[in-house]
Short mmCIF file of C-alpha atoms in Angstrom, two decimals:
data_model
loop_
_atom_site.label_atom_id
_atom_site.label_comp_id
_atom_site.label_asym_id
_atom_site.label_seq_id
_atom_site.Cartn_x
_atom_site.Cartn_y
_atom_site.Cartn_z
CA MET A 24 28.84 10.77 -56.50
CA SER A 25 28.99 10.57 -60.31
CA PHE A 26 29.98 6.91 -60.18
CA ALA A 27 27.16 6.07 -57.75
CA ARG A 28 24.66 7.88 -60.00
CA ALA A 29 25.93 5.69 -62.87
CA GLY A 30 25.41 2.56 -60.75
CA ILE A 31 29.13 1.96 -60.15
CA ARG A 32 29.51 1.47 -56.43
CA SER A 33 32.96 -0.04 -56.00
CA ALA A 34 36.44 -0.20 -57.46
CA ASP A 35 35.81 -3.87 -58.26
CA GLU A 36 32.75 -2.94 -60.32
CA LEU A 37 34.78 -0.27 -62.11
CA ARG A 38 37.56 -2.75 -62.90
CA ALA A 39 35.04 -5.34 -64.12
CA LEU A 40 33.36 -2.82 -66.45
CA GLY A 41 36.59 -1.38 -67.79
CA ALA A 42 37.21 2.26 -68.58
CA ASP A 43 35.19 2.54 -71.78
CA GLU A 44 31.98 0.99 -70.46
CA ALA A 45 32.29 2.83 -67.15
CA TYR A 46 32.70 6.12 -69.01
CA ARG A 47 29.66 5.33 -71.19
CA ARG A 48 27.64 4.83 -68.02
CA LEU A 49 28.93 8.05 -66.49
CA LEU A 50 27.87 10.02 -69.57
CA ALA A 51 24.49 8.27 -69.71
CA ALA A 52 23.95 9.23 -66.06
CA GLY A 53 24.52 12.90 -66.88
CA SER A 54 28.23 13.49 -66.28
CA ARG A 55 29.79 16.02 -68.62
CA PRO A 56 32.44 14.62 -70.95
CA HIS A 57 35.99 15.53 -70.03
CA PHE A 58 38.98 13.97 -71.76
CA ILE A 59 41.38 14.29 -68.82
CA GLY A 60 38.89 12.54 -66.54
CA TYR A 61 38.57 9.72 -69.04
CA TYR A 62 42.25 9.14 -69.58
CA ALA A 63 43.03 9.53 -65.86
CA MET A 64 40.55 6.70 -65.23
CA VAL A 65 42.22 4.58 -67.93
CA MET A 66 45.66 5.21 -66.42
CA GLY A 67 44.37 4.53 -62.89
CA LEU A 68 42.86 1.21 -63.92
CA GLN A 69 46.27 0.29 -65.32
CA GLY A 70 47.96 1.28 -62.05
CA ARG A 71 49.72 4.22 -63.71
CA PRO A 72 49.84 7.92 -62.78
CA TRP A 73 47.34 10.02 -64.74
CA ASN A 74 50.12 12.04 -66.39
CA ASP A 75 51.93 8.93 -67.66
CA CYS A 76 49.93 9.05 -70.89
CA LYS A 77 52.05 10.36 -73.77
CA ALA A 78 52.11 10.87 -77.55
CA LYS A 79 50.53 8.03 -79.60
CA GLU A 80 48.88 6.42 -76.58
CA LYS A 81 47.25 9.75 -75.71
CA ALA A 82 46.11 10.22 -79.31
CA ASP A 83 44.63 6.71 -79.32
CA LEU A 84 42.82 7.41 -76.04
CA ARG A 85 41.51 10.68 -77.50
CA ALA A 86 40.03 8.78 -80.44
CA ARG A 87 38.35 6.31 -78.05
CA PHE A 88 37.05 9.20 -75.90
CA ASP A 89 35.67 11.03 -78.94
CA ALA A 90 33.89 7.86 -80.10
CA ILE A 91 32.34 7.27 -76.66
CA LYS A 92 31.29 10.93 -76.45
CA ALA A 93 29.76 10.84 -79.95
CA GLU A 94 27.86 7.67 -79.09
CA ALA A 95 26.55 9.24 -75.88
CA THR A 96 25.47 12.39 -77.73
CA ALA A 97 23.70 10.35 -80.41
CA ASN A 98 21.83 8.41 -77.71
CA LYS A 99 20.58 11.51 -75.88
CA PRO A 100 16.89 12.32 -76.16
CA SER A 101 16.25 14.90 -78.88
CA GLU A 102 15.49 17.71 -76.41
CA ASP A 103 19.03 17.35 -75.04
CA LYS A 104 20.73 17.39 -78.44
CA MET A 105 20.65 21.18 -78.83
CA GLU A 106 22.25 21.58 -75.41
CA ALA A 107 24.91 19.03 -76.43
CA ILE A 108 25.61 20.89 -79.68
CA LEU A 109 25.89 24.24 -77.91
CA ASP A 110 28.15 22.68 -75.28
CA GLU A 111 30.30 21.11 -78.01
CA ILE A 112 30.95 24.50 -79.60
CA GLY A 113 31.70 26.12 -76.25
CA ILE A 114 28.38 27.72 -75.33
CA PRO A 115 27.40 26.14 -72.01
CA LYS A 116 23.88 26.35 -70.62
CA GLN A 117 23.33 29.54 -68.69
CA PRO A 118 22.05 29.27 -65.12
CA GLY A 119 18.34 29.95 -64.84
CA ILE A 120 17.62 29.45 -68.54
#
């Protein structure tokens, strides 16, 4: 569902976009950032198991993820920035508020 909301409707489209652009689109479409989801997608696009990512490669992917997440946060409309900041420090939005 998240991929469809981001306009990614097939595995071929995902492969053509690549992991970074696909993840940018997922975040822009409202998906919450999650490092494991990002690196599992990277590993999957490489034909590798999600838990095959180790040490330096994982650190490099974390840096890419953090950059994509920061870019997505900076591009959010200002009314969403406070929610993003609260989420970043571990205070998620409360239901009904």
